[in-house]
Amino acid sequence: MPVPTEEAALLAAFEARIAAGESIEPKDWMPERYRKQLTRMMSQHAHSEIVGMLPEGNWITRAPSLRRKLSLLAKVQDEAGHGLYIYCGTETLGVDRQELTEQLLDGRAKYSSIFNYPTLTWADVGVIGWLVDGAAIVNQTVLAKASYGPYARAMVRICKEENFHKRQGYEVCMVLSKGTPAQKAMLQDAVNRFWWPSLMMFGPSDTNSPNSAELLKWRVKRKTNDELRQRFVNLTVPQAIALGITIPDPDLKLNEATGDWEFGEIDWSEFHAVLKGEGPCNHERMAARQAAHKEGEWVRAAATAYAEKQKARQATAAA
Ligand SMILES: [Fe+2]
Ligand SMILES: [Fe+2]
């Protein structure tokens, strides 16, 4: 079916703006596909920030010192802020936050598979900050140049906080790496468990990523999943060497010619299984979110009642 001329002209103007590096703002015309893809991507991102609070929240009451408790508390709170900020950004595309929340709670929406892994020891908190927030930074630094203005601006702000998260995590790892043999072993064990899931955070390989081409064309994404994954590995391997820990990949080696750290095959069957809901903590995470939503019902009801009361008061005052 041919595209109507008017829409074809709008599309051409839209694509020209993107090619010129302009940012698209909420009230601008955009193709429905662009709106849909962005809504999907941004809401998945927001859900990931919110569900991402759970694995580390598990350690707030058991942090080994007051200083560690404070920084972990601040980090988990930051993630809540990131989630709310990105939900607001998603709302500029015309979708209601309540609807997005429902999609998460009834299992229609996805969130990052990394948060379906358990945090078994204190070292996991350090390793998550180092690897998971580190991977998020690699992803989000590029998203800060995304073509959709509200998303790009949210990323600039969020990346600043992610840097703090990564540093506090790496510092936890550094202290453990200089600690007792048991502490070093605990750190190594955490890296063994989180290394491969961190690489999976960049999503499927380029040859198997159904949404990538369109997102790249419209500059929502500026780099492919595999390019970002390689960048993360190149940045992270020297940090692992500095810690004196081993990356659990016998195929990892430096290619002197390209400067890339080449790595082994990712187990994509694990990635797809976790996405399908078969990860070690999928049920636990969803149950925790559902319980939190239910427990928060009175807060939402109170806020709505208060807003209505204010509105009625203002109407009476104006009359
Ligand atoms: Fe975050
Ligand atoms: Fe973070």
PDB file of C-alpha atoms and ligand atoms in Angstrom:
ATOM      1  CA  MET A   1       0.000   0.000   0.000  1.00  0.00           C
ATOM      2  CA  PRO A   2       1.550   3.369  -0.923  1.00  0.00           C
ATOM      3  CA  VAL A   3       2.127   5.821   1.911  1.00  0.00           C
ATOM      4  CA  PRO A   4      -0.147   8.893   1.547  1.00  0.00           C
ATOM      5  CA  THR A   5       1.811  11.850   0.119  1.00  0.00           C
ATOM      6  CA  GLU A   6       1.262  14.040   3.156  1.00  0.00           C
ATOM      7  CA  GLU A   7       2.684  11.442   5.482  1.00  0.00           C
ATOM      8  CA  ALA A   8       5.558  10.709   3.128  1.00  0.00           C
ATOM      9  CA  ALA A   9       6.482  14.399   3.220  1.00  0.00           C
ATOM     10  CA  LEU A  10       6.302  14.475   7.019  1.00  0.00           C
ATOM     11  CA  LEU A  11       8.459  11.356   7.213  1.00  0.00           C
ATOM     12  CA  ALA A  12      11.029  12.833   4.848  1.00  0.00           C
ATOM     13  CA  ALA A  13      11.188  16.033   6.925  1.00  0.00           C
ATOM     14  CA  PHE A  14      11.492  13.982  10.128  1.00  0.00           C
ATOM     15  CA  GLU A  15      14.329  11.876   8.752  1.00  0.00           C
ATOM     16  CA  ALA A  16      16.098  14.971   7.435  1.00  0.00           C
ATOM     17  CA  ARG A  17      15.975  16.513  10.897  1.00  0.00           C
ATOM     18  CA  ILE A  18      17.455  13.363  12.412  1.00  0.00           C
ATOM     19  CA  ALA A  19      20.163  13.243   9.764  1.00  0.00           C
ATOM     20  CA  ALA A  20      21.011  16.871  10.599  1.00  0.00           C
ATOM     21  CA  GLY A  21      21.469  15.875  14.242  1.00  0.00           C
ATOM     22  CA  GLU A  22      18.440  17.774  15.518  1.00  0.00           C
ATOM     23  CA  SER A  23      16.594  16.420  18.509  1.00  0.00           C
ATOM     24  CA  ILE A  24      12.947  15.404  18.291  1.00  0.00           C
ATOM     25  CA  GLU A  25      10.725  16.911  20.978  1.00  0.00           C
ATOM     26  CA  PRO A  26       7.382  15.658  22.376  1.00  0.00           C
ATOM     27  CA  LYS A  27       5.150  17.939  20.308  1.00  0.00           C
ATOM     28  CA  ASP A  28       6.988  17.303  17.034  1.00  0.00           C
ATOM     29  CA  TRP A  29       5.519  15.011  14.408  1.00  0.00           C
ATOM     30  CA  MET A  30       7.021  11.534  14.556  1.00  0.00           C
ATOM     31  CA  PRO A  31       6.232   8.252  12.825  1.00  0.00           C
ATOM     32  CA  GLU A  32       4.055   5.954  14.923  1.00  0.00           C
ATOM     33  CA  ARG A  33       6.819   3.291  14.789  1.00  0.00           C
ATOM     34  CA  TYR A  34       9.319   5.729  16.318  1.00  0.00           C
ATOM     35  CA  ARG A  35       6.882   6.551  19.116  1.00  0.00           C
ATOM     36  CA  LYS A  36       6.207   2.850  19.713  1.00  0.00           C
ATOM     37  CA  GLN A  37       9.844   1.790  19.668  1.00  0.00           C
ATOM     38  CA  LEU A  38      10.827   4.598  22.028  1.00  0.00           C
ATOM     39  CA  THR A  39       7.945   3.845  24.381  1.00  0.00           C
ATOM     40  CA  ARG A  40       9.022   0.198  24.494  1.00  0.00           C
ATOM     41  CA  MET A  41      12.675   1.017  25.024  1.00  0.00           C
ATOM     42  CA  MET A  42      12.181   3.796  27.583  1.00  0.00           C
ATOM     43  CA  SER A  43       9.603   1.902  29.619  1.00  0.00           C
ATOM     44  CA  GLN A  44      11.835  -1.195  29.675  1.00  0.00           C
ATOM     45  CA  HIS A  45      14.611   1.047  30.889  1.00  0.00           C
ATOM     46  CA  ALA A  46      12.430   2.600  33.610  1.00  0.00           C
ATOM     47  CA  HIS A  47      11.245  -0.842  34.762  1.00  0.00           C
ATOM     48  CA  SER A  48      14.860  -2.014  34.927  1.00  0.00           C
ATOM     49  CA  GLU A  49      15.776   0.867  37.241  1.00  0.00           C
ATOM     50  CA  ILE A  50      12.878   0.001  39.551  1.00  0.00           C
ATOM     51  CA  VAL A  51      13.356  -3.784  39.593  1.00  0.00           C
ATOM     52  CA  GLY A  52      17.108  -3.146  39.819  1.00  0.00           C
ATOM     53  CA  MET A  53      16.600  -1.761  43.322  1.00  0.00           C
ATOM     54  CA  LEU A  54      15.658  -5.210  44.608  1.00  0.00           C
ATOM     55  CA  PRO A  55      18.885  -7.271  44.382  1.00  0.00           C
ATOM     56  CA  GLU A  56      20.943  -4.622  46.169  1.00  0.00           C
ATOM     57  CA  GLY A  57      18.160  -3.505  48.482  1.00  0.00           C
ATOM     58  CA  ASN A  58      18.560  -6.992  49.891  1.00  0.00           C
ATOM     59  CA  TRP A  59      21.899  -5.897  51.420  1.00  0.00           C
ATOM     60  CA  ILE A  60      21.013  -2.507  52.922  1.00  0.00           C
ATOM     61  CA  THR A  61      20.288  -3.958  56.369  1.00  0.00           C
ATOM     62  CA  ARG A  62      23.386  -6.176  56.215  1.00  0.00           C
ATOM     63  CA  ALA A  63      25.988  -3.734  54.882  1.00  0.00           C
ATOM     64  CA  PRO A  64      29.249  -4.264  56.784  1.00  0.00           C
ATOM     65  CA  SER A  65      29.591  -0.686  58.079  1.00  0.00           C
ATOM     66  CA  LEU A  66      27.642   2.550  58.451  1.00  0.00           C
ATOM     67  CA  ARG A  67      29.608   4.090  55.583  1.00  0.00           C
ATOM     68  CA  ARG A  68      28.749   1.181  53.274  1.00  0.00           C
ATOM     69  CA  LYS A  69      25.123   1.318  54.355  1.00  0.00           C
ATOM     70  CA  LEU A  70      24.906   5.028  53.547  1.00  0.00           C
ATOM     71  CA  SER A  71      26.394   4.716  50.087  1.00  0.00           C
ATOM     72  CA  LEU A  72      24.289   1.666  49.218  1.00  0.00           C
ATOM     73  CA  LEU A  73      21.157   3.385  50.477  1.00  0.00           C
ATOM     74  CA  ALA A  74      21.968   6.446  48.371  1.00  0.00           C
ATOM     75  CA  LYS A  75      22.598   4.284  45.305  1.00  0.00           C
ATOM     76  CA  VAL A  76      19.358   2.335  45.607  1.00  0.00           C
ATOM     77  CA  GLN A  77      17.486   5.616  46.103  1.00  0.00           C
ATOM     78  CA  ASP A  78      19.150   7.007  42.977  1.00  0.00           C
ATOM     79  CA  GLU A  79      17.838   4.033  40.994  1.00  0.00           C
ATOM     80  CA  ALA A  80      14.287   4.844  42.153  1.00  0.00           C
ATOM     81  CA  GLY A  81      14.854   8.401  40.933  1.00  0.00           C
ATOM     82  CA  HIS A  82      16.114   7.138  37.565  1.00  0.00           C
ATOM     83  CA  GLY A  83      13.027   4.984  37.184  1.00  0.00           C
ATOM     84  CA  LEU A  84      10.629   7.840  37.974  1.00  0.00           C
ATOM     85  CA  TYR A  85      12.538  10.249  35.758  1.00  0.00           C
ATOM     86  CA  ILE A  86      12.385   7.873  32.781  1.00  0.00           C
ATOM     87  CA  TYR A  87       8.692   7.101  33.404  1.00  0.00           C
ATOM     88  CA  CYS A  88       8.069  10.863  33.123  1.00  0.00           C
ATOM     89  CA  GLY A  89      10.090  10.912  29.912  1.00  0.00           C
ATOM     90  CA  THR A  90       8.017   8.039  28.561  1.00  0.00           C
ATOM     91  CA  GLU A  91       4.807   9.913  29.411  1.00  0.00           C
ATOM     92  CA  THR A  92       5.852  12.674  26.988  1.00  0.00           C
ATOM     93  CA  LEU A  93       5.180  10.101  24.244  1.00  0.00           C
ATOM     94  CA  GLY A  94       1.524  10.008  25.263  1.00  0.00           C
ATOM     95  CA  VAL A  95       1.437   6.893  27.416  1.00  0.00           C
ATOM     96  CA  ASP A  96       0.198   6.905  30.987  1.00  0.00           C
ATOM     97  CA  ARG A  97       2.499   5.781  33.799  1.00  0.00           C
ATOM     98  CA  GLN A  98      -0.237   3.705  35.354  1.00  0.00           C
ATOM     99  CA  GLU A  99      -0.472   1.759  32.123  1.00  0.00           C
ATOM    100  CA  LEU A 100       3.290   1.194  32.077  1.00  0.00           C
ATOM    101  CA  THR A 101       3.183  -0.054  35.675  1.00  0.00           C
ATOM    102  CA  GLU A 102       0.367  -2.439  34.814  1.00  0.00           C
ATOM    103  CA  GLN A 103       2.377  -3.809  31.902  1.00  0.00           C
ATOM    104  CA  LEU A 104       5.263  -4.538  34.252  1.00  0.00           C
ATOM    105  CA  LEU A 105       3.103  -6.087  36.946  1.00  0.00           C
ATOM    106  CA  ASP A 106       1.167  -8.401  34.639  1.00  0.00           C
ATOM    107  CA  GLY A 107       4.342  -9.554  32.888  1.00  0.00           C
ATOM    108  CA  ARG A 108       3.752  -7.937  29.474  1.00  0.00           C
ATOM    109  CA  ALA A 109       6.724  -5.573  29.792  1.00  0.00           C
ATOM    110  CA  LYS A 110      10.326  -6.659  30.071  1.00  0.00           C
ATOM    111  CA  TYR A 111      13.145  -5.398  32.245  1.00  0.00           C
ATOM    112  CA  SER A 112      16.865  -6.120  32.152  1.00  0.00           C
ATOM    113  CA  SER A 113      17.568  -9.831  32.625  1.00  0.00           C
ATOM    114  CA  ILE A 114      20.504  -9.081  34.969  1.00  0.00           C
ATOM    115  CA  PHE A 115      18.148  -8.315  37.858  1.00  0.00           C
ATOM    116  CA  ASN A 116      16.825 -11.865  37.890  1.00  0.00           C
ATOM    117  CA  TYR A 117      20.053 -13.118  39.442  1.00  0.00           C
ATOM    118  CA  PRO A 118      20.386 -13.364  43.227  1.00  0.00           C
ATOM    119  CA  THR A 119      22.790 -11.381  45.420  1.00  0.00           C
ATOM    120  CA  LEU A 120      24.288 -14.079  47.592  1.00  0.00           C
ATOM    121  CA  THR A 121      27.163 -12.258  49.301  1.00  0.00           C
ATOM    122  CA  TRP A 122      28.319  -8.737  50.116  1.00  0.00           C
ATOM    123  CA  ALA A 123      30.830  -8.995  47.243  1.00  0.00           C
ATOM    124  CA  ASP A 124      27.843  -9.091  44.868  1.00  0.00           C
ATOM    125  CA  VAL A 125      27.023  -5.517  45.848  1.00  0.00           C
ATOM    126  CA  GLY A 126      30.521  -4.397  44.846  1.00  0.00           C
ATOM    127  CA  VAL A 127      30.494  -6.413  41.645  1.00  0.00           C
ATOM    128  CA  ILE A 128      27.045  -5.134  40.629  1.00  0.00           C
ATOM    129  CA  GLY A 129      28.230  -1.542  41.078  1.00  0.00           C
ATOM    130  CA  TRP A 130      31.384  -2.240  39.097  1.00  0.00           C
ATOM    131  CA  LEU A 131      30.018  -4.445  36.295  1.00  0.00           C
ATOM    132  CA  VAL A 132      26.281  -3.797  36.083  1.00  0.00           C
ATOM    133  CA  ASP A 133      26.388  -0.042  36.604  1.00  0.00           C
ATOM    134  CA  GLY A 134      29.556  -0.030  34.475  1.00  0.00           C
ATOM    135  CA  ALA A 135      27.672  -1.706  31.622  1.00  0.00           C
ATOM    136  CA  ALA A 136      24.769   0.699  32.130  1.00  0.00           C
ATOM    137  CA  ILE A 137      27.143   3.659  31.756  1.00  0.00           C
ATOM    138  CA  VAL A 138      28.505   2.335  28.449  1.00  0.00           C
ATOM    139  CA  ASN A 139      24.943   1.975  27.181  1.00  0.00           C
ATOM    140  CA  GLN A 140      23.613   5.228  28.555  1.00  0.00           C
ATOM    141  CA  THR A 141      26.517   7.452  27.530  1.00  0.00           C
ATOM    142  CA  VAL A 142      25.552   6.690  23.946  1.00  0.00           C
ATOM    143  CA  LEU A 143      21.836   7.092  24.684  1.00  0.00           C
ATOM    144  CA  ALA A 144      22.623  10.607  25.920  1.00  0.00           C
ATOM    145  CA  LYS A 145      23.013  11.418  22.212  1.00  0.00           C
ATOM    146  CA  ALA A 146      19.741   9.751  21.256  1.00  0.00           C
ATOM    147  CA  SER A 147      17.488  11.628  18.842  1.00  0.00           C
ATOM    148  CA  TYR A 148      14.570  11.937  21.286  1.00  0.00           C
ATOM    149  CA  GLY A 149      15.238  15.015  23.438  1.00  0.00           C
ATOM    150  CA  PRO A 150      13.582  13.985  26.740  1.00  0.00           C
ATOM    151  CA  TYR A 151      15.359  10.604  26.730  1.00  0.00           C
ATOM    152  CA  ALA A 152      18.746  12.060  25.832  1.00  0.00           C
ATOM    153  CA  ARG A 153      18.515  14.732  28.536  1.00  0.00           C
ATOM    154  CA  ALA A 154      17.457  12.166  31.150  1.00  0.00           C
ATOM    155  CA  MET A 155      20.534  10.116  30.268  1.00  0.00           C
ATOM    156  CA  VAL A 156      22.941  13.013  30.762  1.00  0.00           C
ATOM    157  CA  ARG A 157      21.701  13.459  34.291  1.00  0.00           C
ATOM    158  CA  ILE A 158      21.455   9.764  35.099  1.00  0.00           C
ATOM    159  CA  CYS A 159      24.978   9.000  33.838  1.00  0.00           C
ATOM    160  CA  LYS A 160      26.444  11.357  36.416  1.00  0.00           C
ATOM    161  CA  GLU A 161      24.886   9.281  39.177  1.00  0.00           C
ATOM    162  CA  GLU A 162      25.801   5.997  37.506  1.00  0.00           C
ATOM    163  CA  ASN A 163      29.426   7.051  37.698  1.00  0.00           C
ATOM    164  CA  PHE A 164      29.121   7.353  41.451  1.00  0.00           C
ATOM    165  CA  HIS A 165      27.501   3.891  41.542  1.00  0.00           C
ATOM    166  CA  LYS A 166      30.309   2.346  39.576  1.00  0.00           C
ATOM    167  CA  ARG A 167      32.981   3.948  41.728  1.00  0.00           C
ATOM    168  CA  GLN A 168      31.433   2.895  45.013  1.00  0.00           C
ATOM    169  CA  GLY A 169      31.096  -0.640  43.637  1.00  0.00           C
ATOM    170  CA  TYR A 170      34.658  -0.774  42.388  1.00  0.00           C
ATOM    171  CA  GLU A 171      35.900   0.536  45.715  1.00  0.00           C
ATOM    172  CA  VAL A 172      34.070  -2.279  47.529  1.00  0.00           C
ATOM    173  CA  CYS A 173      35.812  -4.721  45.139  1.00  0.00           C
ATOM    174  CA  MET A 174      39.189  -3.058  45.730  1.00  0.00           C
ATOM    175  CA  VAL A 175      38.901  -3.407  49.508  1.00  0.00           C
ATOM    176  CA  LEU A 176      37.872  -7.077  49.199  1.00  0.00           C
ATOM    177  CA  SER A 177      40.712  -7.775  46.753  1.00  0.00           C
ATOM    178  CA  LYS A 178      43.189  -6.595  49.377  1.00  0.00           C
ATOM    179  CA  GLY A 179      41.464  -8.473  52.189  1.00  0.00           C
ATOM    180  CA  THR A 180      41.698 -11.962  53.638  1.00  0.00           C
ATOM    181  CA  PRO A 181      41.836 -15.056  51.380  1.00  0.00           C
ATOM    182  CA  ALA A 182      38.136 -15.621  52.160  1.00  0.00           C
ATOM    183  CA  GLN A 183      37.274 -12.079  51.026  1.00  0.00           C
ATOM    184  CA  LYS A 184      39.264 -12.486  47.817  1.00  0.00           C
ATOM    185  CA  ALA A 185      37.510 -15.793  47.157  1.00  0.00           C
ATOM    186  CA  MET A 186      34.137 -14.149  47.768  1.00  0.00           C
ATOM    187  CA  LEU A 187      34.997 -11.426  45.230  1.00  0.00           C
ATOM    188  CA  GLN A 188      36.143 -13.968  42.647  1.00  0.00           C
ATOM    189  CA  ASP A 189      32.961 -15.979  43.132  1.00  0.00           C
ATOM    190  CA  ALA A 190      30.809 -12.888  42.586  1.00  0.00           C
ATOM    191  CA  VAL A 191      32.696 -12.034  39.385  1.00  0.00           C
ATOM    192  CA  ASN A 192      32.293 -15.626  38.203  1.00  0.00           C
ATOM    193  CA  ARG A 193      28.537 -15.347  38.594  1.00  0.00           C
ATOM    194  CA  PHE A 194      28.033 -11.799  37.250  1.00  0.00           C
ATOM    195  CA  TRP A 195      30.508 -11.607  34.347  1.00  0.00           C
ATOM    196  CA  TRP A 196      28.469 -13.366  31.669  1.00  0.00           C
ATOM    197  CA  PRO A 197      25.082 -11.920  32.689  1.00  0.00           C
ATOM    198  CA  SER A 198      26.733  -8.448  32.497  1.00  0.00           C
ATOM    199  CA  LEU A 199      27.769  -9.102  28.894  1.00  0.00           C
ATOM    200  CA  MET A 200      24.193 -10.184  28.154  1.00  0.00           C
ATOM    201  CA  MET A 201      22.951  -6.765  29.335  1.00  0.00           C
ATOM    202  CA  PHE A 202      23.834  -5.338  25.910  1.00  0.00           C
ATOM    203  CA  GLY A 203      21.161  -7.501  24.349  1.00  0.00           C
ATOM    204  CA  PRO A 204      21.289 -10.053  21.537  1.00  0.00           C
ATOM    205  CA  SER A 205      24.112 -10.133  19.055  1.00  0.00           C
ATOM    206  CA  ASP A 206      23.722  -7.768  16.065  1.00  0.00           C
ATOM    207  CA  THR A 207      22.962 -10.690  13.791  1.00  0.00           C
ATOM    208  CA  ASN A 208      19.977 -11.533  15.984  1.00  0.00           C
ATOM    209  CA  SER A 209      18.639  -8.175  17.177  1.00  0.00           C
ATOM    210  CA  PRO A 210      15.260  -7.523  15.531  1.00  0.00           C
ATOM    211  CA  ASN A 211      14.848  -3.897  16.619  1.00  0.00           C
ATOM    212  CA  SER A 212      18.372  -2.599  16.140  1.00  0.00           C
ATOM    213  CA  ALA A 213      18.350  -1.543  12.472  1.00  0.00           C
ATOM    214  CA  GLU A 214      15.344   0.736  12.871  1.00  0.00           C
ATOM    215  CA  LEU A 215      16.607   2.202  16.129  1.00  0.00           C
ATOM    216  CA  LEU A 216      19.981   2.932  14.545  1.00  0.00           C
ATOM    217  CA  LYS A 217      18.391   4.507  11.483  1.00  0.00           C
ATOM    218  CA  TRP A 218      16.412   6.895  13.666  1.00  0.00           C
ATOM    219  CA  ARG A 219      19.402   7.476  15.933  1.00  0.00           C
ATOM    220  CA  VAL A 220      17.682   6.265  19.048  1.00  0.00           C
ATOM    221  CA  LYS A 221      20.666   3.970  19.220  1.00  0.00           C
ATOM    222  CA  ARG A 222      24.014   5.256  18.006  1.00  0.00           C
ATOM    223  CA  LYS A 223      26.026   2.039  18.353  1.00  0.00           C
ATOM    224  CA  THR A 224      25.137  -1.610  17.925  1.00  0.00           C
ATOM    225  CA  ASN A 225      24.813  -4.075  20.810  1.00  0.00           C
ATOM    226  CA  ASP A 226      28.043  -5.833  19.827  1.00  0.00           C
ATOM    227  CA  GLU A 227      29.984  -2.564  19.547  1.00  0.00           C
ATOM    228  CA  LEU A 228      28.876  -1.520  23.026  1.00  0.00           C
ATOM    229  CA  ARG A 229      29.609  -4.956  24.475  1.00  0.00           C
ATOM    230  CA  GLN A 230      33.138  -4.830  23.052  1.00  0.00           C
ATOM    231  CA  ARG A 231      33.657  -1.357  24.475  1.00  0.00           C
ATOM    232  CA  PHE A 232      32.556  -2.589  27.908  1.00  0.00           C
ATOM    233  CA  VAL A 233      34.922  -5.582  27.784  1.00  0.00           C
ATOM    234  CA  ASN A 234      37.824  -3.365  26.691  1.00  0.00           C
ATOM    235  CA  LEU A 235      37.187  -0.965  29.567  1.00  0.00           C
ATOM    236  CA  THR A 236      36.620  -3.666  32.178  1.00  0.00           C
ATOM    237  CA  VAL A 237      39.411  -6.198  31.608  1.00  0.00           C
ATOM    238  CA  PRO A 238      42.191  -3.800  32.738  1.00  0.00           C
ATOM    239  CA  GLN A 239      40.117  -3.045  35.860  1.00  0.00           C
ATOM    240  CA  ALA A 240      39.881  -6.790  36.596  1.00  0.00           C
ATOM    241  CA  ILE A 241      43.634  -7.097  36.154  1.00  0.00           C
ATOM    242  CA  ALA A 242      44.153  -4.222  38.595  1.00  0.00           C
ATOM    243  CA  LEU A 243      42.003  -6.091  41.131  1.00  0.00           C
ATOM    244  CA  GLY A 244      43.989  -9.282  40.589  1.00  0.00           C
ATOM    245  CA  ILE A 245      40.913 -11.335  39.795  1.00  0.00           C
ATOM    246  CA  THR A 246      40.317 -13.741  36.927  1.00  0.00           C
ATOM    247  CA  ILE A 247      37.598 -13.191  34.345  1.00  0.00           C
ATOM    248  CA  PRO A 248      35.785 -16.515  33.913  1.00  0.00           C
ATOM    249  CA  ASP A 249      36.460 -16.808  30.190  1.00  0.00           C
ATOM    250  CA  PRO A 250      39.298 -19.074  28.959  1.00  0.00           C
ATOM    251  CA  ASP A 251      38.988 -17.551  25.465  1.00  0.00           C
ATOM    252  CA  LEU A 252      39.618 -13.969  26.603  1.00  0.00           C
ATOM    253  CA  LYS A 253      42.688 -12.538  24.872  1.00  0.00           C
ATOM    254  CA  LEU A 254      44.012  -9.206  23.696  1.00  0.00           C
ATOM    255  CA  ASN A 255      44.126  -8.729  19.953  1.00  0.00           C
ATOM    256  CA  GLU A 256      47.267  -6.583  19.627  1.00  0.00           C
ATOM    257  CA  ALA A 257      46.298  -5.393  16.154  1.00  0.00           C
ATOM    258  CA  THR A 258      42.833  -4.047  17.003  1.00  0.00           C
ATOM    259  CA  GLY A 259      43.390  -3.356  20.705  1.00  0.00           C
ATOM    260  CA  ASP A 260      40.213  -5.316  21.473  1.00  0.00           C
ATOM    261  CA  TRP A 261      39.894  -7.901  24.212  1.00  0.00           C
ATOM    262  CA  GLU A 262      38.334 -10.796  22.333  1.00  0.00           C
ATOM    263  CA  PHE A 263      35.992 -12.948  24.370  1.00  0.00           C
ATOM    264  CA  GLY A 264      34.320 -16.348  24.217  1.00  0.00           C
ATOM    265  CA  GLU A 265      30.851 -17.296  23.050  1.00  0.00           C
ATOM    266  CA  ILE A 266      27.927 -16.017  25.149  1.00  0.00           C
ATOM    267  CA  ASP A 267      25.398 -18.644  26.236  1.00  0.00           C
ATOM    268  CA  TRP A 268      22.356 -17.150  24.518  1.00  0.00           C
ATOM    269  CA  SER A 269      20.127 -19.988  25.662  1.00  0.00           C
ATOM    270  CA  GLU A 270      20.606 -18.728  29.237  1.00  0.00           C
ATOM    271  CA  PHE A 271      19.778 -15.161  28.141  1.00  0.00           C
ATOM    272  CA  HIS A 272      16.554 -16.240  26.432  1.00  0.00           C
ATOM    273  CA  ALA A 273      15.546 -18.498  29.314  1.00  0.00           C
ATOM    274  CA  VAL A 274      15.933 -15.641  31.825  1.00  0.00           C
ATOM    275  CA  LEU A 275      13.978 -13.290  29.542  1.00  0.00           C
ATOM    276  CA  LYS A 276      11.206 -15.872  29.300  1.00  0.00           C
ATOM    277  CA  GLY A 277      10.882 -15.875  33.075  1.00  0.00           C
ATOM    278  CA  GLU A 278      13.051 -18.862  33.918  1.00  0.00           C
ATOM    279  CA  GLY A 279      15.887 -17.014  35.675  1.00  0.00           C
ATOM    280  CA  PRO A 280      16.699 -17.793  39.304  1.00  0.00           C
ATOM    281  CA  CYS A 281      14.755 -14.805  40.702  1.00  0.00           C
ATOM    282  CA  ASN A 282      12.090 -13.833  38.124  1.00  0.00           C
ATOM    283  CA  HIS A 283       9.209 -14.923  40.348  1.00  0.00           C
ATOM    284  CA  GLU A 284      10.685 -13.347  43.454  1.00  0.00           C
ATOM    285  CA  ARG A 285      11.235 -10.000  41.706  1.00  0.00           C
ATOM    286  CA  MET A 286       7.719  -9.835  40.282  1.00  0.00           C
ATOM    287  CA  ALA A 287       6.185 -10.892  43.592  1.00  0.00           C
ATOM    288  CA  ALA A 288       8.128  -8.131  45.368  1.00  0.00           C
ATOM    289  CA  ARG A 289       6.933  -5.496  42.866  1.00  0.00           C
ATOM    290  CA  GLN A 290       3.343  -6.700  43.066  1.00  0.00           C
ATOM    291  CA  ALA A 291       3.408  -6.612  46.869  1.00  0.00           C
ATOM    292  CA  ALA A 292       4.926  -3.118  46.862  1.00  0.00           C
ATOM    293  CA  HIS A 293       2.245  -1.911  44.453  1.00  0.00           C
ATOM    294  CA  LYS A 294      -0.489  -3.338  46.641  1.00  0.00           C
ATOM    295  CA  GLU A 295       0.980  -1.902  49.822  1.00  0.00           C
ATOM    296  CA  GLY A 296       1.226   1.498  48.149  1.00  0.00           C
ATOM    297  CA  GLU A 297      -2.438   1.567  47.246  1.00  0.00           C
ATOM    298  CA  TRP A 298      -3.396   3.765  50.204  1.00  0.00           C
ATOM    299  CA  VAL A 299      -0.691   6.281  49.261  1.00  0.00           C
ATOM    300  CA  ARG A 300      -2.055   6.589  45.729  1.00  0.00           C
ATOM    301  CA  ALA A 301      -5.614   6.851  47.072  1.00  0.00           C
ATOM    302  CA  ALA A 302      -4.579   9.536  49.563  1.00  0.00           C
ATOM    303  CA  ALA A 303      -2.735  11.528  46.898  1.00  0.00           C
ATOM    304  CA  THR A 304      -5.732  11.359  44.553  1.00  0.00           C
ATOM    305  CA  ALA A 305      -8.137  12.399  47.345  1.00  0.00           C
ATOM    306  CA  TYR A 306      -5.853  15.298  48.286  1.00  0.00           C
ATOM    307  CA  ALA A 307      -5.578  16.476  44.670  1.00  0.00           C
ATOM    308  CA  GLU A 308      -9.366  16.408  44.352  1.00  0.00           C
ATOM    309  CA  LYS A 309      -9.787  18.350  47.568  1.00  0.00           C
ATOM    310  CA  GLN A 310      -7.310  20.996  46.379  1.00  0.00           C
ATOM    311  CA  LYS A 311      -9.108  21.267  43.059  1.00  0.00           C
ATOM    312  CA  ALA A 312     -12.470  21.723  44.789  1.00  0.00           C
ATOM    313  CA  ARG A 313     -10.984  24.387  47.092  1.00  0.00           C
ATOM    314  CA  GLN A 314      -9.522  26.284  44.169  1.00  0.00           C
ATOM    315  CA  ALA A 315     -12.840  26.095  42.318  1.00  0.00           C
ATOM    316  CA  THR A 316     -14.676  27.520  45.362  1.00  0.00           C
ATOM    317  CA  ALA A 317     -12.103  30.294  45.774  1.00  0.00           C
ATOM    318  CA  ALA A 318     -12.385  31.224  42.096  1.00  0.00           C
ATOM    319  CA  ALA A 319     -16.199  31.298  42.175  1.00  0.00           C
TER     320      ALA A 319
HETATM  321 FE    FE B   1      20.266   3.727  37.333  1.00  0.00          FE
HETATM  322 FE    FE B   2      23.068   2.701  38.933  1.00  0.00          FE
END
